[in-house]
mmCIF file of C-alpha atoms in Angstrom:
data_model
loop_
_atom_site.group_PDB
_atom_site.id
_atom_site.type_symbol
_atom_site.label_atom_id
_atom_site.label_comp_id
_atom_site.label_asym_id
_atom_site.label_seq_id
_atom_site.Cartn_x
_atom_site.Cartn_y
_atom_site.Cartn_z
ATOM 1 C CA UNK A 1 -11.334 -1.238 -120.881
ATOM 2 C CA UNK A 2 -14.976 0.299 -120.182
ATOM 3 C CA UNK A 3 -17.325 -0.088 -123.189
ATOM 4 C CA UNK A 4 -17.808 3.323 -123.108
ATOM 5 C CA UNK A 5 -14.626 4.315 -124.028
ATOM 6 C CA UNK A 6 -14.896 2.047 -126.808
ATOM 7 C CA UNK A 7 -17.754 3.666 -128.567
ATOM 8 C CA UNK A 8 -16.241 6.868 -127.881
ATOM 9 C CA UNK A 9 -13.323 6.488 -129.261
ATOM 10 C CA UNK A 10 -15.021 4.095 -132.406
ATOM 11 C CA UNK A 11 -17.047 6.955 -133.518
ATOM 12 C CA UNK A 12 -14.844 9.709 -133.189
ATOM 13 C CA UNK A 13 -11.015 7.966 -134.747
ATOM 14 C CA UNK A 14 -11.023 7.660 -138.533
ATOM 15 C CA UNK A 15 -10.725 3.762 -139.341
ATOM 16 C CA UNK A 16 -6.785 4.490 -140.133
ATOM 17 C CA UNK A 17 -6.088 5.620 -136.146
ATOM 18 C CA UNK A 18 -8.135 2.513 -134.562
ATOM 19 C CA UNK A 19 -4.879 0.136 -134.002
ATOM 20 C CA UNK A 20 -2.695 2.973 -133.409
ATOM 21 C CA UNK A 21 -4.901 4.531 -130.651
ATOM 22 C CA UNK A 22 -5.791 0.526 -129.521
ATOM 23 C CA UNK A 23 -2.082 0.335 -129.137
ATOM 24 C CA UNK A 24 -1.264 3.582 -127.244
ATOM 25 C CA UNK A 25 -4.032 2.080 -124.119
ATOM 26 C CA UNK A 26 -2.440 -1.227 -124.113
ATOM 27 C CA UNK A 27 0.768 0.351 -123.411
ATOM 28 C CA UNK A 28 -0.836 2.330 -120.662
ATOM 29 C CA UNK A 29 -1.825 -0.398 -119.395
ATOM 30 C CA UNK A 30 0.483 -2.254 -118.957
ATOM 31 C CA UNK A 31 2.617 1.000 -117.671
ATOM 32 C CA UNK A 32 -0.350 0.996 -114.603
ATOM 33 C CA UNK A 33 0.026 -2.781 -114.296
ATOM 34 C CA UNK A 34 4.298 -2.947 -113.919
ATOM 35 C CA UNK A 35 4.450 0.684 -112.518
ATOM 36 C CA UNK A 36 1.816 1.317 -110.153
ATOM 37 C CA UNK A 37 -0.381 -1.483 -109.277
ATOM 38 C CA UNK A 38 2.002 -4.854 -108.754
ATOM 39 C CA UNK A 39 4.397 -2.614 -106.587
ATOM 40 C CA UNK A 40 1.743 -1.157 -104.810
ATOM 41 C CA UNK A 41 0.205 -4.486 -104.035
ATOM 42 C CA UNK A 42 3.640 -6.101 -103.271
ATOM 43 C CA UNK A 43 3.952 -3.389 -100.514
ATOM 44 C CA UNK A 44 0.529 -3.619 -99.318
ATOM 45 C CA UNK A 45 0.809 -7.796 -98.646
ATOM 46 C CA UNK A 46 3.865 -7.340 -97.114
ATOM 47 C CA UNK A 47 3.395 -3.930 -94.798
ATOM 48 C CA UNK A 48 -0.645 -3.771 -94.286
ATOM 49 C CA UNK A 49 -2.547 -7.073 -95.686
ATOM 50 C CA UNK A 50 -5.740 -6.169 -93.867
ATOM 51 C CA UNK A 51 -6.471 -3.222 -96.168
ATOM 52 C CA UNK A 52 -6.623 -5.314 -98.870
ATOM 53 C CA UNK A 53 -10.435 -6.345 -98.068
ATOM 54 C CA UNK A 54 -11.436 -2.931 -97.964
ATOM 55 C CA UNK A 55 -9.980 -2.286 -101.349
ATOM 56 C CA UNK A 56 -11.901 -5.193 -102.847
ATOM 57 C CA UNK A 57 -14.785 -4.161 -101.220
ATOM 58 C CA UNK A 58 -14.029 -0.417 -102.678
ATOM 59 C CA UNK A 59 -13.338 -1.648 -106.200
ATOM 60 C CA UNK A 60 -16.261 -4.367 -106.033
ATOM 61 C CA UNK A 61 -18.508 -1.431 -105.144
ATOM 62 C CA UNK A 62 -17.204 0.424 -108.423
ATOM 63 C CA UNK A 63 -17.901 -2.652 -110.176
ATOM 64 C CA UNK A 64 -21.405 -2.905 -108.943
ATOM 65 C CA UNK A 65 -21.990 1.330 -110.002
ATOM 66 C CA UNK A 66 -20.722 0.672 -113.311
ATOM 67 C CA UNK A 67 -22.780 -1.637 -114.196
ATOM 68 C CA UNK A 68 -25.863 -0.314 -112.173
ATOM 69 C CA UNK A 69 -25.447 2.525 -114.134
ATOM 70 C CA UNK A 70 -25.244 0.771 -117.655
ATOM 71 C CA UNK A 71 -28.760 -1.126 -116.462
ATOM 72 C CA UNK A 72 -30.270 2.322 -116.021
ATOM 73 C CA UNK A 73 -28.657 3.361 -119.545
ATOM 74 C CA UNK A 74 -31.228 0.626 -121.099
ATOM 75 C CA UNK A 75 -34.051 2.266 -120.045
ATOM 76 C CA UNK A 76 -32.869 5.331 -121.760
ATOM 77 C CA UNK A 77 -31.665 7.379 -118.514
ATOM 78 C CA UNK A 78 -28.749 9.280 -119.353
ATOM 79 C CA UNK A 79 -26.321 10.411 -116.474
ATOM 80 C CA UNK A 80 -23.636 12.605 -118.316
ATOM 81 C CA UNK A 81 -23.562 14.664 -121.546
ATOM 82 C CA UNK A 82 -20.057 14.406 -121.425
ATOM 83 C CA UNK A 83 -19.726 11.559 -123.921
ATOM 84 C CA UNK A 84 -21.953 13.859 -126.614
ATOM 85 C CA UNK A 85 -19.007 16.056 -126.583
ATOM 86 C CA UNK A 86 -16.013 15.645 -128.525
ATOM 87 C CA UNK A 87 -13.127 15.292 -127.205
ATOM 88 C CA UNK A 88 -9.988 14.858 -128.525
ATOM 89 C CA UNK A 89 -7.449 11.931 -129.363
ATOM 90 C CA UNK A 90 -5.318 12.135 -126.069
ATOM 91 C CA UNK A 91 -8.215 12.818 -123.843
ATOM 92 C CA UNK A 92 -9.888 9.341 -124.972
ATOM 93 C CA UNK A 93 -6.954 7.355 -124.984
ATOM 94 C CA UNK A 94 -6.223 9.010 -120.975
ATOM 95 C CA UNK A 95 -9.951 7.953 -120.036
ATOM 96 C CA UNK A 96 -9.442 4.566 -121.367
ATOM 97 C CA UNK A 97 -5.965 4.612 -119.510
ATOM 98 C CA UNK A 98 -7.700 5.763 -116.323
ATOM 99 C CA UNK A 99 -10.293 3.524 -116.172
ATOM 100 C CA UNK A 100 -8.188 0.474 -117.320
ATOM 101 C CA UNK A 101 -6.454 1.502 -114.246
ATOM 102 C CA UNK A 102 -9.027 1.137 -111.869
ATOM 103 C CA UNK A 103 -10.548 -2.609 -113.530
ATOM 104 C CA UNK A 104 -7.094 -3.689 -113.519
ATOM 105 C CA UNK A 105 -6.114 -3.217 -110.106
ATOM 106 C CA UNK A 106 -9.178 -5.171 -109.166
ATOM 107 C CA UNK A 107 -8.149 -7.985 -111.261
ATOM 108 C CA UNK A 108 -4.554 -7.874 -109.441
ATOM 109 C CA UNK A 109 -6.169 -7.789 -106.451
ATOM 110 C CA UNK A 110 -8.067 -10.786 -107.163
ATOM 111 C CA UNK A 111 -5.150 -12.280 -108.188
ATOM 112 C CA UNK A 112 -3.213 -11.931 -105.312
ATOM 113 C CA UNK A 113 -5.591 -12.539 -102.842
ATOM 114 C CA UNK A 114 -6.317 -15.797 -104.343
ATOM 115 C CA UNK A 115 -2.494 -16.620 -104.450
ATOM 116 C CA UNK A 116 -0.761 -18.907 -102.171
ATOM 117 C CA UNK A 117 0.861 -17.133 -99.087
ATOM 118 C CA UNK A 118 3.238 -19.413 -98.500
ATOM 119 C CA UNK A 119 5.089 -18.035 -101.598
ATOM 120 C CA UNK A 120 7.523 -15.653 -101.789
ATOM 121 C CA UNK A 121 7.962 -12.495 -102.730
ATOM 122 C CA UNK A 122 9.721 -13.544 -106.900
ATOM 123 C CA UNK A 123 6.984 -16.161 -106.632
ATOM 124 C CA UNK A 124 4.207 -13.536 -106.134
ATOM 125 C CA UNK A 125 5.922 -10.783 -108.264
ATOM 126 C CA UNK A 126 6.164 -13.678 -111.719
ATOM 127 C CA UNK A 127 2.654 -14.683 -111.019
ATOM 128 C CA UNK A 128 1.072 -11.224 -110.831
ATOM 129 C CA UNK A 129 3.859 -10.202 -113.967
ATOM 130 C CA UNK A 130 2.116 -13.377 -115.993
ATOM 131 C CA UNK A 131 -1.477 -12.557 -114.820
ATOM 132 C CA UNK A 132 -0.739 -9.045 -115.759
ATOM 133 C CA UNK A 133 0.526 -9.146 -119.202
ATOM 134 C CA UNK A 134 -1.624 -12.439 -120.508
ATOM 135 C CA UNK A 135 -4.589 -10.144 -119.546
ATOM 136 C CA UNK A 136 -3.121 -7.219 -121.348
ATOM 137 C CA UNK A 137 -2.832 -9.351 -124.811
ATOM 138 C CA UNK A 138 -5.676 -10.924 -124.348
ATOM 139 C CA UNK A 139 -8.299 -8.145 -123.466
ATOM 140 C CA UNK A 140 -6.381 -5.428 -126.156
ATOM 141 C CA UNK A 141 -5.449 -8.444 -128.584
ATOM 142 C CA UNK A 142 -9.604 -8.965 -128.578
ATOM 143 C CA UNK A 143 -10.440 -5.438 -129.087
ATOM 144 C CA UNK A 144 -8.036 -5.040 -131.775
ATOM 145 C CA UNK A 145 -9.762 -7.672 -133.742
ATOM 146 C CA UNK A 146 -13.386 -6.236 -133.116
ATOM 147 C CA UNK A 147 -12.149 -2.614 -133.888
ATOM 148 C CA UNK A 148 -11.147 -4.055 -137.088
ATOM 149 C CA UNK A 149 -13.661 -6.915 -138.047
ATOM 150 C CA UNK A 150 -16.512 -4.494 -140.405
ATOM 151 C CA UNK A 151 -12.941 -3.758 -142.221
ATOM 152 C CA UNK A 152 -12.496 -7.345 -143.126
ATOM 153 C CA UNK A 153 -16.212 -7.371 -143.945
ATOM 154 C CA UNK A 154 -15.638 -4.905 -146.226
ATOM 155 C CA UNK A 155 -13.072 -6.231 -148.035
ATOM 156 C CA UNK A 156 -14.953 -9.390 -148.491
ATOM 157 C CA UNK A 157 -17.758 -7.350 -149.834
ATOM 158 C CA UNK A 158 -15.536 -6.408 -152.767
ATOM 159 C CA UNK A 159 -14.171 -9.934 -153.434
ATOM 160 C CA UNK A 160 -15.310 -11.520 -157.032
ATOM 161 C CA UNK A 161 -16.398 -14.198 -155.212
ATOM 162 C CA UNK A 162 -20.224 -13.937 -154.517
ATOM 163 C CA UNK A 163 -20.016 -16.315 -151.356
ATOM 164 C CA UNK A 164 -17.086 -14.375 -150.271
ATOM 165 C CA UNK A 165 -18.979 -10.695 -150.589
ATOM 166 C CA UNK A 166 -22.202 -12.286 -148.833
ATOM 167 C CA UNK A 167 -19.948 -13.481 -146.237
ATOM 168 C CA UNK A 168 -18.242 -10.123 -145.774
ATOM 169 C CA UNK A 169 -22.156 -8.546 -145.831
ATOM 170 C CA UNK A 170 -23.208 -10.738 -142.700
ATOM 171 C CA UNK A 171 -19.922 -9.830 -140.906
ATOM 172 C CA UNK A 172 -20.475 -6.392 -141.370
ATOM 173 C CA UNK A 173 -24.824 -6.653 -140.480
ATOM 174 C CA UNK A 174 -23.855 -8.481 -137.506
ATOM 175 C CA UNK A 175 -21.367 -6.237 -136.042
ATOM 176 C CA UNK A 176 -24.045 -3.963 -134.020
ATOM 177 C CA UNK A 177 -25.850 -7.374 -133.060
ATOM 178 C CA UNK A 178 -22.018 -8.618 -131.542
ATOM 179 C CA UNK A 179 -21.467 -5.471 -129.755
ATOM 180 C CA UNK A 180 -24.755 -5.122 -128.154
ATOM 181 C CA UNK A 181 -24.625 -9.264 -126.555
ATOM 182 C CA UNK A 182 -20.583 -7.827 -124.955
ATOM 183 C CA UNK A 183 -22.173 -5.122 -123.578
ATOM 184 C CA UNK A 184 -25.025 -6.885 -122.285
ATOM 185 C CA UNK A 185 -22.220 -9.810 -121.096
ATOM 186 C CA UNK A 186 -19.763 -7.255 -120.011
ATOM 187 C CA UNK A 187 -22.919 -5.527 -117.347
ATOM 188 C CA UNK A 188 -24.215 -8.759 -115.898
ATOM 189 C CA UNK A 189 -20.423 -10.153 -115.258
ATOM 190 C CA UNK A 190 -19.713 -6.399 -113.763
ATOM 191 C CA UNK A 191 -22.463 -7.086 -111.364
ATOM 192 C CA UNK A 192 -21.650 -10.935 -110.833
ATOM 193 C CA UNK A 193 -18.092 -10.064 -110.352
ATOM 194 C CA UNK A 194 -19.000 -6.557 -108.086
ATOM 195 C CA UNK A 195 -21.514 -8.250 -105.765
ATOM 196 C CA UNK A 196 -19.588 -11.318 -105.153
ATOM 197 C CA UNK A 197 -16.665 -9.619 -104.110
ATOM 198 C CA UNK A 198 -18.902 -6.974 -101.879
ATOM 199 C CA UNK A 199 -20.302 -10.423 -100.149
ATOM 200 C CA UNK A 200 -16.985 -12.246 -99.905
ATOM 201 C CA UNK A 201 -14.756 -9.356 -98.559
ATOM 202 C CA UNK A 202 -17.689 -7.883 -96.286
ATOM 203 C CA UNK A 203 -17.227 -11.198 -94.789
ATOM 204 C CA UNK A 204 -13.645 -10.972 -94.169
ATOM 205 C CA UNK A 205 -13.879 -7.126 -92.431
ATOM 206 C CA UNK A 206 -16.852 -6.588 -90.251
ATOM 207 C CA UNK A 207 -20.352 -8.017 -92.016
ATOM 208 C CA UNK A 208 -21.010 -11.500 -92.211
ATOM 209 C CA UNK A 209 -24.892 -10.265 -92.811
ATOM 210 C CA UNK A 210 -24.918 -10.975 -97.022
ATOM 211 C CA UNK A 211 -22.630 -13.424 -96.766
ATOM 212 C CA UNK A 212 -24.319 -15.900 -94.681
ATOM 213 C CA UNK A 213 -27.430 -15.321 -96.146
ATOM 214 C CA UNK A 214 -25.809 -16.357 -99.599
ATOM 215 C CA UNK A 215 -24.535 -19.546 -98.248
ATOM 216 C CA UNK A 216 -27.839 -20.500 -96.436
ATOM 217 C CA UNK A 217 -29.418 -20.252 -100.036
ATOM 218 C CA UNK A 218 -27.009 -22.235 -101.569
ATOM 219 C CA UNK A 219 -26.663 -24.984 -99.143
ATOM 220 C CA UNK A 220 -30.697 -24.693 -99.459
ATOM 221 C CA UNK A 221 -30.312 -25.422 -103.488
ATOM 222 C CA UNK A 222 -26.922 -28.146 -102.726
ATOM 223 C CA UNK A 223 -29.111 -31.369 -103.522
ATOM 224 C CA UNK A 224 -29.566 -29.664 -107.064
ATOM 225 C CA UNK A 225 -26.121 -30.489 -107.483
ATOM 226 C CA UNK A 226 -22.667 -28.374 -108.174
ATOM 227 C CA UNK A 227 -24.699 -26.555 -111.304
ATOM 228 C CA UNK A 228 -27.419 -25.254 -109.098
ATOM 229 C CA UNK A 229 -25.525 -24.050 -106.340
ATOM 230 C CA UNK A 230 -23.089 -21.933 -109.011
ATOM 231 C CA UNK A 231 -26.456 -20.736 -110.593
ATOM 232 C CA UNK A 232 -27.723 -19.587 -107.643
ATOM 233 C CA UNK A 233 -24.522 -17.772 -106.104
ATOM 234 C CA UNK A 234 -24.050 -16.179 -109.377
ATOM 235 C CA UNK A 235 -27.642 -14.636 -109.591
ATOM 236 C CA UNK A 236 -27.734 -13.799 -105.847
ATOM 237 C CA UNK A 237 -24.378 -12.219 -106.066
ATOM 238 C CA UNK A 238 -25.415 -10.347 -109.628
ATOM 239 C CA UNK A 239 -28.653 -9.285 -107.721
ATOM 240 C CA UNK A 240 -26.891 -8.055 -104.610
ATOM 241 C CA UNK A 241 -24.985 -6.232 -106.901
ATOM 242 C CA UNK A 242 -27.595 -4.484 -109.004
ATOM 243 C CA UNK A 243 -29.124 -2.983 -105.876
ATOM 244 C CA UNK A 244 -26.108 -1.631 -104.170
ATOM 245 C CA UNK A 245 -25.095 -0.046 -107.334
ATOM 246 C CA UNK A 246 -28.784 1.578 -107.942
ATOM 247 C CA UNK A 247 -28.302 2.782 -104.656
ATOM 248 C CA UNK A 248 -25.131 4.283 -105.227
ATOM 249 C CA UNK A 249 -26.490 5.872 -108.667
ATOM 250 C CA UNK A 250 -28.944 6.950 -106.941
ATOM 251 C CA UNK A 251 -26.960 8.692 -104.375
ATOM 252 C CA UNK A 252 -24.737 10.216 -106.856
ATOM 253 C CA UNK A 253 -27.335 11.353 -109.334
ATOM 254 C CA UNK A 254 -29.291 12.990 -106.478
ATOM 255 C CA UNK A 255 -25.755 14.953 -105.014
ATOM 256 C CA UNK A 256 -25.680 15.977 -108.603
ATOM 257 C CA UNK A 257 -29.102 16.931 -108.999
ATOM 258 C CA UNK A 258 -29.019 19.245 -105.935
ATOM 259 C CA UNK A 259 -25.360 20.542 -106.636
ATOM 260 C CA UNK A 260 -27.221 21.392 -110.647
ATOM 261 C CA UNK A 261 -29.801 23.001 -108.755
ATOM 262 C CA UNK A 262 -27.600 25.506 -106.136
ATOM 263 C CA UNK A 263 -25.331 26.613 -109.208
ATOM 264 C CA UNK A 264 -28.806 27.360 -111.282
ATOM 265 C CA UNK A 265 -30.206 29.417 -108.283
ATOM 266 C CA UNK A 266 -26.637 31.215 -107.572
ATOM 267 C CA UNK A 267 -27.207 32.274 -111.391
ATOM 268 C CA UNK A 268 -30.849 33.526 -110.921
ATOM 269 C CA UNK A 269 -29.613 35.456 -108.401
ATOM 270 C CA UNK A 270 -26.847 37.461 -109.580
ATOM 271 C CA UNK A 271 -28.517 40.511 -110.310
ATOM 272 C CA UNK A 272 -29.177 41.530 -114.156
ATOM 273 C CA UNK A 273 -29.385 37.532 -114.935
ATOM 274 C CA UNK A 274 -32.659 37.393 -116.004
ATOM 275 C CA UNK A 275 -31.518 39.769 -118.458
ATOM 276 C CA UNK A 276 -28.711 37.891 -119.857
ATOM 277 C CA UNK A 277 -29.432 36.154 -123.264
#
C-alpha cells in the first residue's frame, strides 16, 4: 500500500480502529489479487501474451510517477490538497484498496513473467496463489506492527521498570525517524523497480534505445565484479526512472495547471462574478 494512504489514514483513525481498518485493506487485497488480477493474467498468457510488455511498461511508468512525484514532495512542492481534507473511514480504506490494486498487479505481473512457460496452467495458478497471499501477510502483517509499535512504546513507558520505560521512550522518539528512512526506501525502490522494468520491457516491444545503453555501461563496469555491475544497473535504472517520472509530473501538473486556469477564467467571465463574495 502507498505511503500516503498510510499517513492518511494514521492521522485521521483513533488508535482503537488502526488493526480493524489495517484488516479491512488486506482483505481487499487479497479480493483484487484472487478476483481480478490472477484471472485476468491467466487469460492474458494464455489468449494475448504480447500485451503483457505493454502493461509492465504501463505499470513501470506508474511506478516511476509515483515516486517522481514523492522526490518533488521533498522539496516542499505539493500536487493535491486532497489529502488536507478529511475524508472519511470507507473512502481511505477504498484508496488504499485502489491503489493496492494497481502495485499488486505489477507484482503479479512480475511474477508471471518471470515464471517458467513450460508450466501449466495449476502450476502457474499455485505459484501466482502463493506469491499472492505470502505478499499479502507479509506487506499488511508489517504494517500492522508499525501501526501499532508507539502503542507498545507506550506501554513500556508506564512499566515500573526504569530500563523498560526508557526503552518504551526510544521506541516511541524513533518512530518519525523509522517512517521517514521507509519512505525514503519505499521512493528510491519505486524508481529502481519503475525504470528497470520501463528498460527491460521497452526492450521486448519496440525500443532497444535504453536498454542497450544500460548494458553497454554495465559490461563497461563488469571487471568491477558482480557488485559493481548490480550497483550500476540499479542507479542507471533508478535514474532513468526519476526523469521519466519528472517528465510525466510535469506533464500532468502542467494539464492541470491550464485546466485550473480555463475553469478560473470561465468564472471571471460569468457576468456579476466579480461581484460575488
Amino acid at each position: 500500500m502507498d505511503k500516503r494512504y498510510h499517513q492518511a489514514l494514521l492521522a485521521s483513525l483513533s488508535p482503537a480502529r488502526e488493526i480493524h481498518v489495517v484488516w479491512r485493506i488486506a482483505l481487499g487485497s487479497l479480493f483484487n489479487k484472487f478476483v481480478i488480477i490472477i484471472p485476468l493474467a491467466l487469460l492474458l498468457s494464455a489468449f494475448a501474451p504480447w500485451v503483457l510488455p505493454f502493461l509492465l511498461v504501463i505499470g513501470g511508468t506508474y511506478l516511476c510517477f509515483e515516486g517522481a512525484e514523492k522526490v518533488t514532495e521533498w522539496f516542499g512542492v505539493r500536487h493535491s490538497t486532497e489529502e488536507s481534507e478529511p475524508r472519511d473511514e470507507g473512502k481511505l480504506i477504498f484508496g488504499a484498496i485502489r491503489t493496492d490494486l494497481v502495485l499488486s498487479t505489477e507484482i503479479l505481473l512480475i511474477a508471471l513473467a518471470s515464471l517458467d512457460p513450460d508450466f501449466g496452467v495449476w502450476m502457474t495458478l499455485g505459484a501466482l496463489v502463493v506469491i499472492g497471499f505470502g505478499m499479502t501477510v507479509l506487506v499488511y502483517g508489517v504494517v500492522a506492527l508499525l501501526v501499532k509499535i508507539d502503542d507498545v512504546g507506550l506501554a513500556l513507558m508506564k512499566n515500573p521498570v526504569r530500563r523498560m520505560r526508557r526503552t518504551g521512550a526510544h521506541i516511541v522518539r524513533s518512530m518519525p525517524a523509522v517512517f521517514r528512512v521507509i519512505g525514503i526506501i519505499g521512493t528510491l525502490a519505486m524508481l529502481w523497480v519503475g525504470g528497470h522494468l520501463v528498460i527491460a520491457n521497452l526492450a521486448d516491444t519496440f525500443w532497444h534505445g535504453p536498454y542497450y545503453v544500460l548494458h553497454a555501461v554495465t559490461d563497461a563496469v563488469e571487471a568491477g565484479g558482480p557488485v559493481a555491475v548490480w550497483v550500476t544497473d540499479t542507479a542507471l535504472s533508478a535514474v532513468f526512472g526519476l526523469i521519466l517520472g519528472l517528465l510525466i509530473v510535469a506533464i500532468i501538473s502542467g494539464i492541470a495547471r491550464l485546466l485550473r486556469n480555463k475553469s478560473e477564467q470561465s468564472v471571471r467571465e460569468v457576468p456579476g462574478a466579480d461581484n460575488l463574495p
